[in-house]
Amino acid sequence: MKVLVCISNVPDTTTKITFTDNNTQFNTNGVQFILNPYDEIALARAIELTEGDGGTVTVINVGDVSTEATIRKALAIGATDAVRINAKPHDAWYVAYQIAQYVKANPFDLILTGRESIDYNGSKVAGMLGELLDLPSVSIIKKLDIDGDKATVEREIEGGKELLTIPLPFVAGAAEGVAEPKIPNMRGIMSARTKPLVVVEPVEVKTNSEIISYETPAPRGQVKLVAADDAAKLIELLHTEAKVI
Amino acid sequence: MSVLIYAENADGKFKKSIFEVVSYARAIADQNNTTLTAISIGDVSADELNKLAKYGADKILNVANAQLKNFVNQAYASIIAEAAKKESADVVILSNSFSGRGLAPRLGVKLDAGVVDGAVALPEQNGGNFTVKKTAFSGKAFATVQLTSANKVIALIPNSYRIVEVAKSAKVEDFSVDTKASDFKAMLKEIVRSADKVSLPDADIVVSGGRGLKGPENWGMIEELADLLGAATACSKPVSDAGWRPHSEHVGQTGIAVSPNLYIAIGISGAIQHLAGVSSSKVIVVINKDAEAPFFKVADYGIVGDAFEVVPKLITAIKEHKASA
Ligand SMILES: Cc1cc2nc3c(=O)[nH]c(=O)nc-3n(C[C@H](O)[C@H](O)[C@H](O)COP(=O)(O)OP(=O)(O)OC[C@H]3O[C@@H](n4cnc5c(N)ncnc54)[C@H](O)[C@@H]3O)c2cc1C
Ligand SMILES: Nc1ncnc2c1ncn2[C@@H]1O[C@H](COP(=O)(O)O)[C@@H](O)[C@H]1O
């Protein structure tokens, strides 16, 4: 089985988010970039699914040269090879369009993304890829098993879950539960340096969205502390002052 | 031009988040002096459909087809796109629910539309510019996105827009679309709903527990508190990682992002990744035995104390409050 895993390069989860240029640019100064945590889950599952069946796991990223450290990390974890589409990821549509072009020329049995990127949180690339490739897509999956040319996936819904069967190929966004992320071992790190990383030039496409500014949430006022033995006081405040119960 | 919303149902009923979507869409239709159409797919009663009018729908398209009773991402996207074309809708609005997030990107591609997921406010329109504020960096920030395409798709975060009742009546029209077989490749085998519990993404109140609770055996008081408040239960990541609670309860940057009216954090330190997913809650209450816990810095109310003493007292106090109400 040939699996494609779409990976994004995102600020580390401990990053304190700030902006520059009059709040129009994300301040990357001193920010450590990592492989998106959900993409780690997708990658781990792809490796498990191809282990022992002679299959391959290709990782693909739309990004400039600065993302190569993250791509090498994915190779170290166990991807077979990598593709980088040499362009800034303008928005989800741009990313999905580029990846779809690549997949049309290089078909896969299964395409995995993360459930969302932790920077722009769109949950969009999987669905857009599905539509562009006329394949089924499930944006957020909690389990993925493959049996021959069919998969069983568990999809989260509000207050429950759905079990679906889907014929390969399809696109799905991995969330917690699909697999445990894998930590690269020494051999993986050594071999990652020599695994193929192909750089492809982007195709031209019109974009349809633009981030024009950012802001951080308004700070909350000073916390009102209530004495530990006066729980009734808290309930009263929540009722009469905050009016939430 | 007009505005179209997809009115998602759960077991034949619309949730509060859908009425928020209708109210939000009504406001956009009014901004543009145009009409609002709602499309419902599945088995929904006439009474339930008419509720959409109460919040501002002018017209309701009803797709009542047995094959479409349950959600099929591809087929639903095709139908909604057809409805948008029929109604000449240039703005399509959905809930940022699990299903909504499956549909929005497909609709974006079908309609050649820019997509704003995770919208938290009404669009601003001036001089031909159309911008929408959305969450970014997992709740650590907001981004204002300008959509430059003629068509637009917006997925609205639950609990970010207030329901407004308007006295309207709408006509319900049956709507049918020829679907293609390739839209039905994904087949539903089973739906499991935990009917007795409030679902976390929809909840107005969330009671959340962290590692400070020591072990799964101590969640009885958390559940009791949640029950009394009609709240959903949630937890921090280490708690679900340890298997004390299911993954579906994990909130934060790598879990579910919630924005309830009230978030009660018990025995949670307030790590940056946790705060990312809960900081848009309207009111935050923190109970922690460590006065230096970072969570207190972003809380509205707090109790510095041992959860094992404070929570039972809270439970008693709520019972008394309810009895006197
Ligand atoms: C890539 C990555 C992603 C992450 N994503 C998330 C995420 O999405 N969500 C998330 O929650 N975390 C996430 N984390 C983990 C996060 O960094 C913290 O480790 C985690 O939130 C801590 O959980 P906690 O507050 O329950 O536990 P702790 O940090 O151990 O805090 C326990 C708290 O309980 C208090 N306490 C102890 N005993 C009592 C008592 N008897 N009564 C009252 N209070 C008591 C303590 O004072 C302490 O403040 C992520 C980490 C990484 C590296
Ligand atoms: N620049 C990118 N290159 C490759 N894949 C990406 C990129 N950005 C996002 N993705 C994939 O799409 C998923 C969802 O991203 P998003 O739609 O931004 O939330 C991520 O988890 C990745 O798998």
Short mmCIF file of N, CA and C in Angstrom, two decimals, chain B residues 153-230:
data_model
loop_
_atom_site.label_atom_id
_atom_site.label_comp_id
_atom_site.label_asym_id
_atom_site.label_seq_id
_atom_site.Cartn_x
_atom_site.Cartn_y
_atom_site.Cartn_z
N VAL B 153 -17.86 30.78 2.01
CA VAL B 153 -18.36 29.76 2.92
C VAL B 153 -17.83 30.09 4.31
N ILE B 154 -18.74 30.09 5.30
CA ILE B 154 -18.34 30.43 6.67
C ILE B 154 -18.83 29.34 7.62
N ALA B 155 -17.93 28.86 8.47
CA ALA B 155 -18.34 27.91 9.51
C ALA B 155 -18.23 28.62 10.86
N LEU B 156 -19.36 28.73 11.55
CA LEU B 156 -19.47 29.54 12.78
C LEU B 156 -19.24 28.68 14.02
N ILE B 157 -18.37 29.16 14.91
CA ILE B 157 -18.09 28.43 16.16
C ILE B 157 -19.31 28.49 17.09
N PRO B 158 -19.72 27.35 17.63
CA PRO B 158 -20.86 27.37 18.56
C PRO B 158 -20.61 28.32 19.73
N ASN B 159 -21.68 28.93 20.19
CA ASN B 159 -21.65 29.83 21.35
C ASN B 159 -20.87 31.12 21.11
N SER B 160 -20.71 31.50 19.85
CA SER B 160 -20.02 32.77 19.61
C SER B 160 -20.98 33.83 19.06
N TYR B 161 -22.23 33.45 18.76
CA TYR B 161 -23.19 34.44 18.29
C TYR B 161 -24.50 34.22 19.01
N ARG B 162 -25.12 35.31 19.47
CA ARG B 162 -26.33 35.18 20.27
C ARG B 162 -27.56 34.93 19.40
N ILE B 163 -28.40 34.02 19.89
CA ILE B 163 -29.65 33.72 19.19
C ILE B 163 -30.57 34.92 19.27
N VAL B 164 -31.16 35.29 18.14
CA VAL B 164 -32.13 36.38 18.12
C VAL B 164 -33.42 35.85 17.51
N GLU B 165 -34.52 36.00 18.25
CA GLU B 165 -35.80 35.56 17.69
C GLU B 165 -36.41 36.67 16.84
N VAL B 166 -36.94 36.31 15.69
CA VAL B 166 -37.67 37.27 14.87
C VAL B 166 -38.98 36.58 14.52
N ALA B 167 -40.03 37.36 14.39
CA ALA B 167 -41.30 36.72 14.07
C ALA B 167 -41.40 36.58 12.57
N LYS B 168 -41.07 35.43 12.06
CA LYS B 168 -41.14 35.20 10.62
C LYS B 168 -41.87 33.90 10.37
N SER B 169 -42.45 33.79 9.22
CA SER B 169 -42.91 32.46 8.84
C SER B 169 -42.25 32.17 7.50
N ALA B 170 -41.96 30.92 7.29
CA ALA B 170 -41.24 30.57 6.07
C ALA B 170 -41.98 29.45 5.38
N LYS B 171 -41.83 29.38 4.08
CA LYS B 171 -42.45 28.22 3.45
C LYS B 171 -41.42 27.11 3.30
N VAL B 172 -41.94 25.89 3.51
CA VAL B 172 -41.07 24.72 3.40
C VAL B 172 -41.28 24.12 2.01
N GLU B 173 -40.19 23.94 1.30
CA GLU B 173 -40.25 23.37 -0.05
C GLU B 173 -39.50 22.07 -0.07
N ASP B 174 -40.08 21.06 -0.71
CA ASP B 174 -39.29 19.83 -0.88
C ASP B 174 -38.24 20.07 -1.95
N PHE B 175 -37.09 19.58 -1.69
CA PHE B 175 -35.98 19.81 -2.61
C PHE B 175 -35.33 18.47 -2.91
N SER B 176 -35.16 18.18 -4.18
CA SER B 176 -34.46 16.92 -4.47
C SER B 176 -33.40 17.17 -5.53
N VAL B 177 -32.34 16.41 -5.43
CA VAL B 177 -31.19 16.58 -6.30
C VAL B 177 -30.81 15.19 -6.78
N ASP B 178 -30.42 15.08 -8.01
CA ASP B 178 -29.89 13.79 -8.48
C ASP B 178 -28.48 13.62 -7.93
N THR B 179 -28.32 12.63 -7.09
CA THR B 179 -26.98 12.42 -6.52
C THR B 179 -26.26 11.36 -7.36
N LYS B 180 -24.96 11.41 -7.34
CA LYS B 180 -24.23 10.39 -8.10
C LYS B 180 -23.71 9.30 -7.16
N ALA B 181 -23.61 8.10 -7.72
CA ALA B 181 -23.22 6.94 -6.91
C ALA B 181 -21.88 7.16 -6.22
N SER B 182 -20.96 7.87 -6.89
CA SER B 182 -19.63 8.02 -6.30
C SER B 182 -19.66 8.91 -5.05
N ASP B 183 -20.80 9.59 -4.82
CA ASP B 183 -20.93 10.38 -3.60
C ASP B 183 -21.28 9.52 -2.38
N PHE B 184 -21.54 8.25 -2.63
CA PHE B 184 -21.98 7.38 -1.53
C PHE B 184 -20.99 6.26 -1.23
N LYS B 185 -19.72 6.49 -1.55
CA LYS B 185 -18.72 5.44 -1.32
C LYS B 185 -18.51 5.19 0.17
N ALA B 186 -18.53 6.23 0.96
CA ALA B 186 -18.37 6.06 2.40
C ALA B 186 -19.71 5.60 2.97
N MET B 187 -19.69 4.46 3.65
CA MET B 187 -20.95 3.92 4.16
C MET B 187 -20.98 3.90 5.68
N LEU B 188 -22.10 4.39 6.21
CA LEU B 188 -22.25 4.41 7.66
C LEU B 188 -22.62 3.01 8.14
N LYS B 189 -21.87 2.51 9.11
CA LYS B 189 -22.19 1.19 9.67
C LYS B 189 -22.95 1.33 10.98
N GLU B 190 -22.58 2.32 11.76
CA GLU B 190 -23.14 2.39 13.11
C GLU B 190 -22.98 3.80 13.67
N ILE B 191 -23.98 4.25 14.40
CA ILE B 191 -23.85 5.51 15.14
C ILE B 191 -23.95 5.17 16.62
N VAL B 192 -23.02 5.66 17.40
CA VAL B 192 -23.09 5.46 18.84
C VAL B 192 -23.26 6.82 19.48
N ARG B 193 -24.37 7.03 20.18
CA ARG B 193 -24.56 8.31 20.87
C ARG B 193 -24.63 8.05 22.37
N SER B 194 -23.87 8.80 23.12
CA SER B 194 -24.00 8.67 24.58
C SER B 194 -25.10 9.63 25.01
N ALA B 195 -26.32 9.13 24.92
CA ALA B 195 -27.51 9.97 25.01
C ALA B 195 -27.67 10.65 26.37
N ASP B 196 -27.18 10.01 27.41
CA ASP B 196 -27.45 10.54 28.74
C ASP B 196 -26.52 11.69 29.11
N LYS B 197 -25.52 11.96 28.27
CA LYS B 197 -24.55 12.99 28.65
C LYS B 197 -24.65 14.23 27.78
N VAL B 198 -24.30 15.37 28.36
CA VAL B 198 -24.25 16.61 27.58
C VAL B 198 -22.99 16.55 26.72
N SER B 199 -23.11 16.86 25.43
CA SER B 199 -21.94 16.75 24.58
C SER B 199 -21.02 17.97 24.76
N LEU B 200 -19.75 17.69 24.85
CA LEU B 200 -18.76 18.72 25.19
C LEU B 200 -18.76 19.93 24.24
N PRO B 201 -18.72 19.72 22.91
CA PRO B 201 -18.66 20.91 22.06
C PRO B 201 -19.92 21.78 22.13
N ASP B 202 -21.05 21.19 22.52
CA ASP B 202 -22.31 21.95 22.56
C ASP B 202 -22.60 22.56 23.93
N ALA B 203 -21.81 22.21 24.94
CA ALA B 203 -22.21 22.50 26.32
C ALA B 203 -22.12 23.98 26.67
N ASP B 204 -23.07 24.47 27.45
CA ASP B 204 -23.02 25.84 27.98
C ASP B 204 -22.10 25.91 29.18
N ILE B 205 -22.02 24.81 29.92
CA ILE B 205 -21.15 24.76 31.10
C ILE B 205 -20.27 23.52 30.99
N VAL B 206 -19.00 23.68 31.32
CA VAL B 206 -18.08 22.54 31.26
C VAL B 206 -17.36 22.44 32.61
N VAL B 207 -17.36 21.24 33.17
CA VAL B 207 -16.61 20.97 34.40
C VAL B 207 -15.44 20.07 34.02
N SER B 208 -14.23 20.57 34.27
CA SER B 208 -13.05 19.90 33.74
C SER B 208 -12.09 19.54 34.87
N GLY B 209 -11.52 18.35 34.79
CA GLY B 209 -10.62 17.89 35.84
C GLY B 209 -9.23 17.61 35.31
N GLY B 210 -8.23 17.84 36.14
CA GLY B 210 -6.84 17.60 35.74
C GLY B 210 -6.17 16.57 36.62
N ARG B 211 -4.86 16.53 36.47
CA ARG B 211 -4.06 15.54 37.19
C ARG B 211 -4.16 15.72 38.70
N GLY B 212 -4.54 16.93 39.14
CA GLY B 212 -4.70 17.18 40.57
C GLY B 212 -5.75 16.27 41.21
N LEU B 213 -6.57 15.62 40.39
CA LEU B 213 -7.61 14.74 40.95
C LEU B 213 -7.09 13.34 41.26
N LYS B 214 -5.83 13.09 40.95
CA LYS B 214 -5.10 11.89 41.39
C LYS B 214 -5.45 10.59 40.68
N GLY B 215 -6.68 10.37 40.30
CA GLY B 215 -6.99 9.10 39.63
C GLY B 215 -8.43 9.04 39.19
N PRO B 216 -8.73 8.10 38.25
CA PRO B 216 -10.08 8.04 37.66
C PRO B 216 -11.16 7.78 38.71
N GLU B 217 -10.78 7.14 39.79
CA GLU B 217 -11.77 6.81 40.82
C GLU B 217 -12.34 8.06 41.49
N ASN B 218 -11.66 9.20 41.29
CA ASN B 218 -12.12 10.42 41.95
C ASN B 218 -13.04 11.28 41.08
N TRP B 219 -13.45 10.76 39.92
CA TRP B 219 -14.27 11.56 39.02
C TRP B 219 -15.75 11.56 39.40
N GLY B 220 -16.11 10.77 40.41
CA GLY B 220 -17.51 10.74 40.85
C GLY B 220 -18.01 12.13 41.19
N MET B 221 -17.22 12.88 41.96
CA MET B 221 -17.67 14.22 42.37
C MET B 221 -17.68 15.19 41.19
N ILE B 222 -16.79 14.97 40.21
CA ILE B 222 -16.77 15.83 39.01
C ILE B 222 -18.06 15.61 38.22
N GLU B 223 -18.42 14.31 38.09
CA GLU B 223 -19.65 14.01 37.35
C GLU B 223 -20.88 14.51 38.08
N GLU B 224 -20.86 14.40 39.38
CA GLU B 224 -22.01 14.87 40.15
C GLU B 224 -22.17 16.38 40.00
N LEU B 225 -21.05 17.09 40.09
CA LEU B 225 -21.08 18.55 39.92
C LEU B 225 -21.60 18.91 38.53
N ALA B 226 -21.10 18.18 37.52
CA ALA B 226 -21.52 18.44 36.14
C ALA B 226 -23.02 18.18 35.98
N ASP B 227 -23.47 17.08 36.53
CA ASP B 227 -24.90 16.73 36.45
C ASP B 227 -25.78 17.83 37.03
N LEU B 228 -25.38 18.31 38.20
CA LEU B 228 -26.17 19.33 38.87
C LEU B 228 -26.24 20.62 38.05
N LEU B 229 -25.17 20.90 37.30
CA LEU B 229 -25.11 22.13 36.52
C LEU B 229 -25.59 21.94 35.08
N GLY B 230 -25.95 20.71 34.74
CA GLY B 230 -26.30 20.42 33.34
C GLY B 230 -25.09 20.61 32.45
#
